[in-house]
PDB file of C-alpha atoms in Angstrom:
ATOM      1  CA  MET C   1      -7.919  16.972  -4.526  1.00 67.00           C
ATOM      2  CA  TYR C   2      -4.177  16.740  -5.097  1.00 76.00           C
ATOM      3  CA  LYS C   3      -1.253  19.120  -4.809  1.00 89.00           C
ATOM      4  CA  LYS C   4       2.074  19.515  -6.643  1.00 94.00           C
ATOM      5  CA  ASP C   5       4.901  20.393  -4.266  1.00 96.00           C
ATOM      6  CA  LEU C   6       8.578  19.918  -3.447  1.00 98.00           C
ATOM      7  CA  TYR C   7       9.757  17.500  -0.741  1.00 98.00           C
ATOM      8  CA  LYS C   8      13.210  17.058   0.769  1.00 98.00           C
ATOM      9  CA  ILE C   9      14.600  13.587   1.366  1.00 98.00           C
ATOM     10  CA  ARG C  10      15.275  13.034   5.065  1.00 98.00           C
ATOM     11  CA  SER C  11      16.505   9.441   4.676  1.00 98.00           C
ATOM     12  CA  ASN C  12      16.672   6.661   2.093  1.00 98.00           C
ATOM     13  CA  GLU C  13      17.687   3.196   3.284  1.00 98.00           C
ATOM     14  CA  PRO C  14      17.409  -0.456   2.169  1.00 98.00           C
ATOM     15  CA  LEU C  15      15.104  -2.825   4.075  1.00 98.00           C
ATOM     16  CA  THR C  16      15.983  -5.874   1.962  1.00 97.00           C
ATOM     17  CA  ALA C  17      18.140  -6.462  -1.110  1.00 96.00           C
ATOM     18  CA  SER C  18      15.508  -4.794  -3.301  1.00 97.00           C
ATOM     19  CA  VAL C  19      13.104  -2.923  -1.000  1.00 98.00           C
ATOM     20  CA  TRP C  20      13.874   0.613   0.204  1.00 98.00           C
ATOM     21  CA  ARG C  21      12.336   3.073   2.650  1.00 98.00           C
ATOM     22  CA  MET C  22      12.416   6.795   1.875  1.00 98.00           C
ATOM     23  CA  VAL C  23      11.275   9.484   4.319  1.00 98.00           C
ATOM     24  CA  LEU C  24      10.388  12.890   2.862  1.00 98.00           C
ATOM     25  CA  GLU C  25       9.852  16.229   4.577  1.00 98.00           C
ATOM     26  CA  GLY C  26       7.099  18.567   3.390  1.00 97.00           C
ATOM     27  CA  ASP C  27       3.423  19.502   3.382  1.00 96.00           C
ATOM     28  CA  THR C  28       1.178  16.520   4.183  1.00 96.00           C
ATOM     29  CA  GLN C  29      -2.190  18.282   4.511  1.00 95.00           C
ATOM     30  CA  TRP C  30      -3.372  16.854   1.187  1.00 94.00           C
ATOM     31  CA  ILE C  31      -3.139  13.293   2.461  1.00 96.00           C
ATOM     32  CA  THR C  32      -6.529  12.433   3.947  1.00 94.00           C
ATOM     33  CA  ARG C  33      -6.673   8.623   4.065  1.00 95.00           C
ATOM     34  CA  PRO C  34      -4.334   5.638   4.360  1.00 97.00           C
ATOM     35  CA  GLY C  35      -3.926   3.933   1.010  1.00 95.00           C
ATOM     36  CA  GLN C  36      -3.395   7.067  -1.056  1.00 95.00           C
ATOM     37  CA  PHE C  37      -0.264   7.487  -3.180  1.00 93.00           C
ATOM     38  CA  VAL C  38       2.181  10.057  -4.527  1.00 95.00           C
ATOM     39  CA  ASN C  39       3.497  10.486  -8.073  1.00 94.00           C
ATOM     40  CA  ILE C  40       7.207  11.273  -8.247  1.00 96.00           C
ATOM     41  CA  GLU C  41       8.950  13.189 -11.006  1.00 96.00           C
ATOM     42  CA  LEU C  42      12.393  11.784 -11.787  1.00 96.00           C
ATOM     43  CA  LYS C  43      15.042  13.529 -13.871  1.00 95.00           C
ATOM     44  CA  GLY C  44      15.223  12.117 -17.377  1.00 95.00           C
ATOM     45  CA  ARG C  45      11.990  10.106 -17.040  1.00 93.00           C
ATOM     46  CA  TYR C  46       8.914  10.981 -19.074  1.00 87.00           C
ATOM     47  CA  LEU C  47       6.335   9.484 -16.686  1.00 87.00           C
ATOM     48  CA  ARG C  48       6.155  10.042 -12.943  1.00 89.00           C
ATOM     49  CA  ARG C  49       6.482   7.013 -10.645  1.00 91.00           C
ATOM     50  CA  PRO C  50       3.418   6.217  -8.471  1.00 92.00           C
ATOM     51  CA  ILE C  51       4.391   5.027  -4.975  1.00 94.00           C
ATOM     52  CA  SER C  52       1.906   4.212  -2.208  1.00 94.00           C
ATOM     53  CA  ILE C  53       2.203   6.046   1.096  1.00 97.00           C
ATOM     54  CA  SER C  54       3.246   3.764   3.935  1.00 98.00           C
ATOM     55  CA  ASP C  55       3.007   6.325   6.733  1.00 98.00           C
ATOM     56  CA  TYR C  56       2.711  10.055   7.294  1.00 98.00           C
ATOM     57  CA  ASP C  57       2.474  12.654  10.046  1.00 97.00           C
ATOM     58  CA  SER C  58       2.245  16.437  10.163  1.00 95.00           C
ATOM     59  CA  GLU C  59       5.565  16.948   8.384  1.00 96.00           C
ATOM     60  CA  THR C  60       6.832  13.687   6.844  1.00 98.00           C
ATOM     61  CA  ILE C  61       5.799  11.066   4.299  1.00 98.00           C
ATOM     62  CA  THR C  62       7.247   7.549   4.385  1.00 98.00           C
ATOM     63  CA  LEU C  63       7.455   5.641   1.114  1.00 98.00           C
ATOM     64  CA  ILE C  64       8.486   2.006   0.741  1.00 98.00           C
ATOM     65  CA  TYR C  65       9.364   0.976  -2.801  1.00 97.00           C
ATOM     66  CA  LYS C  66      10.847  -2.008  -4.599  1.00 96.00           C
ATOM     67  CA  VAL C  67      13.622  -1.610  -7.164  1.00 97.00           C
ATOM     68  CA  VAL C  68      12.122  -3.178 -10.284  1.00 93.00           C
ATOM     69  CA  GLY C  69      13.249  -0.868 -13.100  1.00 93.00           C
ATOM     70  CA  GLY C  70      15.250   2.185 -14.047  1.00 95.00           C
ATOM     71  CA  GLY C  71      13.079   4.669 -12.174  1.00 95.00           C
ATOM     72  CA  THR C  72      13.124   2.919  -8.808  1.00 96.00           C
ATOM     73  CA  GLU C  73      16.815   2.092  -9.299  1.00 97.00           C
ATOM     74  CA  GLN C  74      17.391   5.832  -9.723  1.00 98.00           C
ATOM     75  CA  MET C  75      15.473   6.487  -6.504  1.00 98.00           C
ATOM     76  CA  SER C  76      17.614   4.017  -4.561  1.00 98.00           C
ATOM     77  CA  HIS C  77      20.726   6.152  -5.234  1.00 98.00           C
ATOM     78  CA  MET C  78      19.199   9.387  -3.919  1.00 98.00           C
ATOM     79  CA  LEU C  79      20.637  10.929  -0.787  1.00 98.00           C
ATOM     80  CA  ALA C  80      19.333  12.890   2.183  1.00 98.00           C
ATOM     81  CA  GLY C  81      18.948  16.546   1.303  1.00 98.00           C
ATOM     82  CA  GLU C  82      17.936  16.017  -2.319  1.00 98.00           C
ATOM     83  CA  VAL C  83      14.589  17.481  -3.374  1.00 98.00           C
ATOM     84  CA  LEU C  84      11.805  15.703  -5.273  1.00 98.00           C
ATOM     85  CA  ASP C  85       8.800  17.081  -7.154  1.00 98.00           C
ATOM     86  CA  LEU C  86       5.673  15.183  -6.071  1.00 97.00           C
ATOM     87  CA  LEU C  87       1.976  15.106  -6.767  1.00 94.00           C
ATOM     88  CA  VAL C  88       0.469  14.279  -3.365  1.00 95.00           C
ATOM     89  CA  GLY C  89      -2.958  13.311  -2.046  1.00 90.00           C
ATOM     90  CA  LEU C  90      -3.686  11.117  -5.060  1.00 91.00           C
ATOM     91  CA  GLY C  91      -6.202   8.306  -5.147  1.00 89.00           C
ATOM     92  CA  ASN C  92      -9.082   7.021  -3.091  1.00 89.00           C
ATOM     93  CA  GLY C  93      -7.786   5.460   0.137  1.00 93.00           C
ATOM     94  CA  PHE C  94      -9.109   2.980   2.689  1.00 97.00           C
ATOM     95  CA  ASP C  95     -12.273   3.761   4.651  1.00 97.00           C
ATOM     96  CA  THR C  96     -11.512   3.453   8.378  1.00 97.00           C
ATOM     97  CA  SER C  97     -15.041   4.442   9.437  1.00 96.00           C
ATOM     98  CA  VAL C  98     -16.452   0.990   8.623  1.00 96.00           C
ATOM     99  CA  GLU C  99     -18.280  -0.544  11.597  1.00 93.00           C
ATOM    100  CA  ALA C 100     -15.953  -3.523  12.027  1.00 96.00           C
ATOM    101  CA  GLN C 101     -14.151  -4.334  15.269  1.00 97.00           C
ATOM    102  CA  HIS C 102     -11.927  -7.177  14.054  1.00 98.00           C
ATOM    103  CA  PRO C 103     -10.655  -6.208  10.600  1.00 98.00           C
ATOM    104  CA  LEU C 104      -8.173  -8.349   8.698  1.00 98.00           C
ATOM    105  CA  LEU C 105      -5.309  -6.594   6.882  1.00 98.00           C
ATOM    106  CA  VAL C 106      -3.663  -8.600   4.098  1.00 98.00           C
ATOM    107  CA  GLY C 107      -0.565  -7.446   2.245  1.00 98.00           C
ATOM    108  CA  GLY C 108       1.342  -9.233  -0.492  1.00 97.00           C
ATOM    109  CA  GLY C 109       4.945  -8.151  -1.194  1.00 95.00           C
ATOM    110  CA  VAL C 110       5.062  -4.445  -2.006  1.00 93.00           C
ATOM    111  CA  GLY C 111       1.356  -4.348  -1.164  1.00 95.00           C
ATOM    112  CA  VAL C 112       2.372  -4.366   2.502  1.00 98.00           C
ATOM    113  CA  PRO C 113       3.406  -0.685   2.927  1.00 97.00           C
ATOM    114  CA  PRO C 114       0.003   1.110   2.650  1.00 96.00           C
ATOM    115  CA  LEU C 115      -1.403  -1.173   5.361  1.00 98.00           C
ATOM    116  CA  TYR C 116       0.979   0.233   7.989  1.00 98.00           C
ATOM    117  CA  ASN C 117      -0.687   3.615   8.492  1.00 98.00           C
ATOM    118  CA  LEU C 118      -4.078   1.930   8.090  1.00 98.00           C
ATOM    119  CA  CYS C 119      -3.209  -0.392  10.973  1.00 98.00           C
ATOM    120  CA  LYS C 120      -2.135   2.568  13.122  1.00 98.00           C
ATOM    121  CA  GLN C 121      -5.416   4.357  12.502  1.00 98.00           C
ATOM    122  CA  LEU C 122      -7.560   1.293  13.192  1.00 98.00           C
ATOM    123  CA  LEU C 123      -5.740   0.648  16.465  1.00 98.00           C
ATOM    124  CA  ALA C 124      -6.184   4.304  17.467  1.00 98.00           C
ATOM    125  CA  GLN C 125      -9.940   3.804  17.007  1.00 98.00           C
ATOM    126  CA  GLY C 126      -9.910   0.918  19.479  1.00 98.00           C
ATOM    127  CA  LYS C 127     -10.274  -1.791  16.845  1.00 98.00           C
ATOM    128  CA  GLN C 128      -8.373  -5.093  16.934  1.00 98.00           C
ATOM    129  CA  PRO C 129      -6.804  -5.740  13.519  1.00 98.00           C
ATOM    130  CA  THR C 130      -5.059  -8.946  12.500  1.00 98.00           C
ATOM    131  CA  VAL C 131      -2.322  -8.638   9.880  1.00 98.00           C
ATOM    132  CA  ILE C 132      -1.116 -11.188   7.320  1.00 98.00           C
ATOM    133  CA  LEU C 133       2.030 -10.421   5.335  1.00 98.00           C
ATOM    134  CA  GLY C 134       2.647 -12.624   2.291  1.00 98.00           C
ATOM    135  CA  PHE C 135       5.990 -13.136   0.533  1.00 98.00           C
ATOM    136  CA  ASN C 136       7.647 -15.658  -1.758  1.00 97.00           C
ATOM    137  CA  ARG C 137      10.550 -16.446   0.579  1.00 97.00           C
ATOM    138  CA  ALA C 138      12.213 -15.340   3.816  1.00 97.00           C
ATOM    139  CA  ASP C 139      14.723 -12.912   2.294  1.00 97.00           C
ATOM    140  CA  GLU C 140      11.842 -10.797   0.934  1.00 97.00           C
ATOM    141  CA  LEU C 141      10.281 -10.293   4.371  1.00 98.00           C
ATOM    142  CA  PHE C 142      10.024  -6.767   5.756  1.00 98.00           C
ATOM    143  CA  TYR C 143       7.963  -4.810   8.307  1.00 98.00           C
ATOM    144  CA  ARG C 144       6.839  -7.724  10.474  1.00 98.00           C
ATOM    145  CA  GLU C 145       8.498  -6.172  13.531  1.00 98.00           C
ATOM    146  CA  GLU C 146       6.958  -2.775  12.748  1.00 98.00           C
ATOM    147  CA  PHE C 147       3.424  -4.184  12.690  1.00 98.00           C
ATOM    148  CA  GLU C 148       4.066  -6.191  15.850  1.00 98.00           C
ATOM    149  CA  ALA C 149       5.405  -3.055  17.561  1.00 98.00           C
ATOM    150  CA  LEU C 150       2.068  -1.359  16.881  1.00 98.00           C
ATOM    151  CA  GLY C 151       0.369  -4.119  18.864  1.00 97.00           C
ATOM    152  CA  ALA C 152      -1.321  -5.943  15.986  1.00 97.00           C
ATOM    153  CA  THR C 153      -1.441  -9.743  15.820  1.00 97.00           C
ATOM    154  CA  THR C 154       0.772 -10.454  12.810  1.00 98.00           C
ATOM    155  CA  TYR C 155       1.276 -13.577  10.710  1.00 98.00           C
ATOM    156  CA  VAL C 156       3.706 -14.194   7.850  1.00 98.00           C
ATOM    157  CA  THR C 157       3.326 -16.541   4.906  1.00 98.00           C
ATOM    158  CA  THR C 158       5.947 -17.601   2.378  1.00 98.00           C
ATOM    159  CA  VAL C 159       5.339 -19.642  -0.739  1.00 97.00           C
ATOM    160  CA  ASP C 160       8.417 -21.793  -0.094  1.00 97.00           C
ATOM    161  CA  GLY C 161       7.731 -22.167   3.638  1.00 97.00           C
ATOM    162  CA  SER C 162      11.061 -20.623   4.675  1.00 98.00           C
ATOM    163  CA  VAL C 163       9.327 -18.530   7.348  1.00 97.00           C
ATOM    164  CA  GLY C 164       5.845 -18.522   8.838  1.00 97.00           C
ATOM    165  CA  VAL C 165       2.960 -20.391   7.240  1.00 98.00           C
ATOM    166  CA  LYS C 166       3.855 -22.237   4.037  1.00 98.00           C
ATOM    167  CA  GLY C 167       1.673 -21.145   1.142  1.00 97.00           C
ATOM    168  CA  PHE C 168      -0.466 -18.118   0.444  1.00 97.00           C
ATOM    169  CA  VAL C 169      -2.320 -15.614   2.606  1.00 97.00           C
ATOM    170  CA  THR C 170      -5.536 -17.618   2.250  1.00 97.00           C
ATOM    171  CA  ASP C 171      -3.702 -20.630   3.715  1.00 97.00           C
ATOM    172  CA  ALA C 172      -2.842 -18.596   6.815  1.00 97.00           C
ATOM    173  CA  ILE C 173      -6.496 -17.598   7.280  1.00 97.00           C
ATOM    174  CA  ARG C 174      -7.502 -21.273   7.293  1.00 96.00           C
ATOM    175  CA  GLU C 175      -4.542 -22.622   9.264  1.00 96.00           C
ATOM    176  CA  LYS C 176      -4.682 -19.988  12.002  1.00 96.00           C
ATOM    177  CA  GLU C 177      -8.513 -19.995  11.988  1.00 96.00           C
ATOM    178  CA  ILE C 178      -8.549 -16.212  11.827  1.00 97.00           C
ATOM    179  CA  GLY C 179     -11.909 -14.627  12.561  1.00 96.00           C
ATOM    180  CA  TYR C 180     -12.688 -11.205  11.072  1.00 98.00           C
ATOM    181  CA  ASP C 181     -15.666  -9.051  10.182  1.00 97.00           C
ATOM    182  CA  TYR C 182     -14.137  -7.011   7.337  1.00 98.00           C
ATOM    183  CA  PHE C 183     -10.916  -7.024   5.373  1.00 98.00           C
ATOM    184  CA  TYR C 184      -8.483  -4.611   3.736  1.00 98.00           C
ATOM    185  CA  ALA C 185      -5.987  -5.896   1.186  1.00 97.00           C
ATOM    186  CA  CYS C 186      -3.236  -4.703  -1.126  1.00 95.00           C
ATOM    187  CA  GLY C 187      -1.079  -6.827  -3.382  1.00 94.00           C
ATOM    188  CA  PRO C 188      -0.875  -8.604  -6.732  1.00 93.00           C
ATOM    189  CA  LEU C 189      -4.087  -9.260  -8.626  1.00 90.00           C
ATOM    190  CA  PRO C 190      -4.096 -13.085  -8.139  1.00 94.00           C
ATOM    191  CA  MET C 191      -3.907 -12.574  -4.357  1.00 96.00           C
ATOM    192  CA  LEU C 192      -6.748 -10.042  -4.359  1.00 94.00           C
ATOM    193  CA  LYS C 193      -8.919 -12.331  -6.470  1.00 94.00           C
ATOM    194  CA  ALA C 194      -8.240 -15.403  -4.316  1.00 96.00           C
ATOM    195  CA  LEU C 195      -8.907 -13.491  -1.117  1.00 97.00           C
ATOM    196  CA  SER C 196     -12.146 -12.034  -2.482  1.00 95.00           C
ATOM    197  CA  GLN C 197     -13.394 -15.442  -3.541  1.00 94.00           C
ATOM    198  CA  ALA C 198     -12.465 -17.052  -0.227  1.00 94.00           C
ATOM    199  CA  SER C 199     -13.895 -14.333   2.001  1.00 94.00           C
ATOM    200  CA  THR C 200     -17.534 -14.252   3.125  1.00 91.00           C
ATOM    201  CA  THR C 201     -17.315 -10.645   4.350  1.00 97.00           C
ATOM    202  CA  GLU C 202     -17.176  -7.331   2.527  1.00 97.00           C
ATOM    203  CA  GLY C 203     -13.773  -5.775   2.121  1.00 97.00           C
ATOM    204  CA  GLU C 204     -11.616  -3.219   0.328  1.00 96.00           C
ATOM    205  CA  LEU C 205      -9.002  -3.996  -2.304  1.00 94.00           C
ATOM    206  CA  SER C 206      -6.121  -1.732  -3.241  1.00 93.00           C
ATOM    207  CA  PHE C 207      -5.051  -2.416  -6.816  1.00 81.00           C
ATOM    208  CA  GLU C 208      -1.556  -2.111  -8.261  1.00 70.00           C
ATOM    209  CA  GLU C 209      -1.424  -0.824 -11.842  1.00 56.00           C
ATOM    210  CA  ARG C 210       0.857   1.029 -14.236  1.00 58.00           C
ATOM    211  CA  MET C 211      -0.362   4.612 -14.486  1.00 55.00           C
ATOM    212  CA  GLY C 212       0.021   7.204 -17.215  1.00 54.00           C
ATOM    213  CA  CYS C 213      -1.025  10.394 -15.438  1.00 56.00           C
ATOM    214  CA  GLY C 214      -1.929   9.381 -11.875  1.00 52.00           C
ATOM    215  CA  PHE C 215      -4.873  11.744 -11.476  1.00 54.00           C
ATOM    216  CA  GLY C 216      -7.604  10.511 -13.819  1.00 57.00           C
ATOM    217  CA  ALA C 217      -6.886  12.325 -17.069  1.00 56.00           C
ATOM    218  CA  CYS C 218      -6.677   9.077 -19.055  1.00 58.00           C
ATOM    219  CA  MET C 219      -8.221   5.602 -18.856  1.00 59.00           C
ATOM    220  CA  GLY C 220      -4.903   3.789 -18.964  1.00 58.00           C
ATOM    221  CA  CYS C 221      -5.282   2.149 -15.547  1.00 58.00           C
ATOM    222  CA  SER C 222      -8.946   1.154 -15.532  1.00 62.00           C
ATOM    223  CA  CYS C 223     -10.603  -2.001 -14.217  1.00 65.00           C
ATOM    224  CA  LYS C 224     -14.076  -3.490 -14.689  1.00 67.00           C
ATOM    225  CA  THR C 225     -16.742  -2.892 -12.024  1.00 69.00           C
ATOM    226  CA  LEU C 226     -20.497  -3.363 -11.692  1.00 63.00           C
ATOM    227  CA  THR C 227     -21.001   0.250 -12.754  1.00 65.00           C
ATOM    228  CA  GLY C 228     -18.537   0.320 -15.642  1.00 66.00           C
ATOM    229  CA  ASN C 229     -14.802   0.857 -15.996  1.00 72.00           C
ATOM    230  CA  LYS C 230     -13.158   2.692 -13.068  1.00 67.00           C
ATOM    231  CA  ARG C 231      -9.752   4.364 -13.028  1.00 70.00           C
ATOM    232  CA  ILE C 232      -7.317   2.835 -10.517  1.00 70.00           C
ATOM    233  CA  CYS C 233      -5.638   6.211  -9.960  1.00 64.00           C
ATOM    234  CA  LYS C 234      -8.863   8.184  -9.409  1.00 64.00           C
ATOM    235  CA  GLU C 235     -11.801   6.041  -8.264  1.00 71.00           C
ATOM    236  CA  GLY C 236      -9.188   3.642  -6.870  1.00 58.00           C
ATOM    237  CA  PRO C 237      -6.688   2.383  -6.001  1.00 85.00           C
ATOM    238  CA  VAL C 238      -9.029   1.207  -3.222  1.00 90.00           C
ATOM    239  CA  MET C 239     -12.369  -0.287  -4.262  1.00 85.00           C
ATOM    240  CA  LYS C 240     -15.025  -2.426  -2.555  1.00 89.00           C
ATOM    241  CA  LYS C 241     -14.868  -6.167  -3.090  1.00 92.00           C
ATOM    242  CA  SER C 242     -18.545  -6.272  -4.051  1.00 90.00           C
ATOM    243  CA  ASP C 243     -18.005  -3.755  -6.885  1.00 83.00           C
ATOM    244  CA  ILE C 244     -15.320  -5.670  -8.784  1.00 82.00           C
ATOM    245  CA  LEU C 245     -15.955  -7.859 -11.816  1.00 77.00           C
ATOM    246  CA  TRP C 246     -13.208 -10.468 -12.038  1.00 80.00           C
TER     247      TRP C 246
END
């Protein structure tokens, strides 16, 4: 179930040279799970922009987005007090009811944001999550302090080795000898595939994909699964590792 509504910008600030955090005020009752997303209408743009929800409470939604094109560039110039038209409560989010006490959360680049509220919820349930944040280099790093402030053990990897473990998220799992009984991941497709192949446990993968409608009216964002093609925006973006055909 999703809802179309208006949301006022409370703040919009850069976290890095290209990554921004926007906090919106409005109705959040349609958000039921971490890992869901919103679809934002932008003036002069034909298609809405899907952005994953990083955090939410009873009256605010926090979005973290990377400026990669005209739409997100337009968003980065918006000011507090402006109003946006959003579709909210979209997508199938992460399942926090899984019987796992030591889950691993793995985020790659702009796949990091939806793991923040997930981590909060897992900690509130008494679970002990470990977090790995993967980036290309140090100047892309964001949200390490925020995850650490929650109380989660947090590791960083960079491809060039400029901060944290040198290499990829799978290298950190091996180097730090991280034990886990389930995993949640969001990031680029090569990372999700490598993690799935390296992991011996079940897990959940949040896929990034260009979307036409955002609520399942087309098959423009589908992926292959054991039971046929599934829409990233509707049956996803979160799907079980064991269901995916690579």
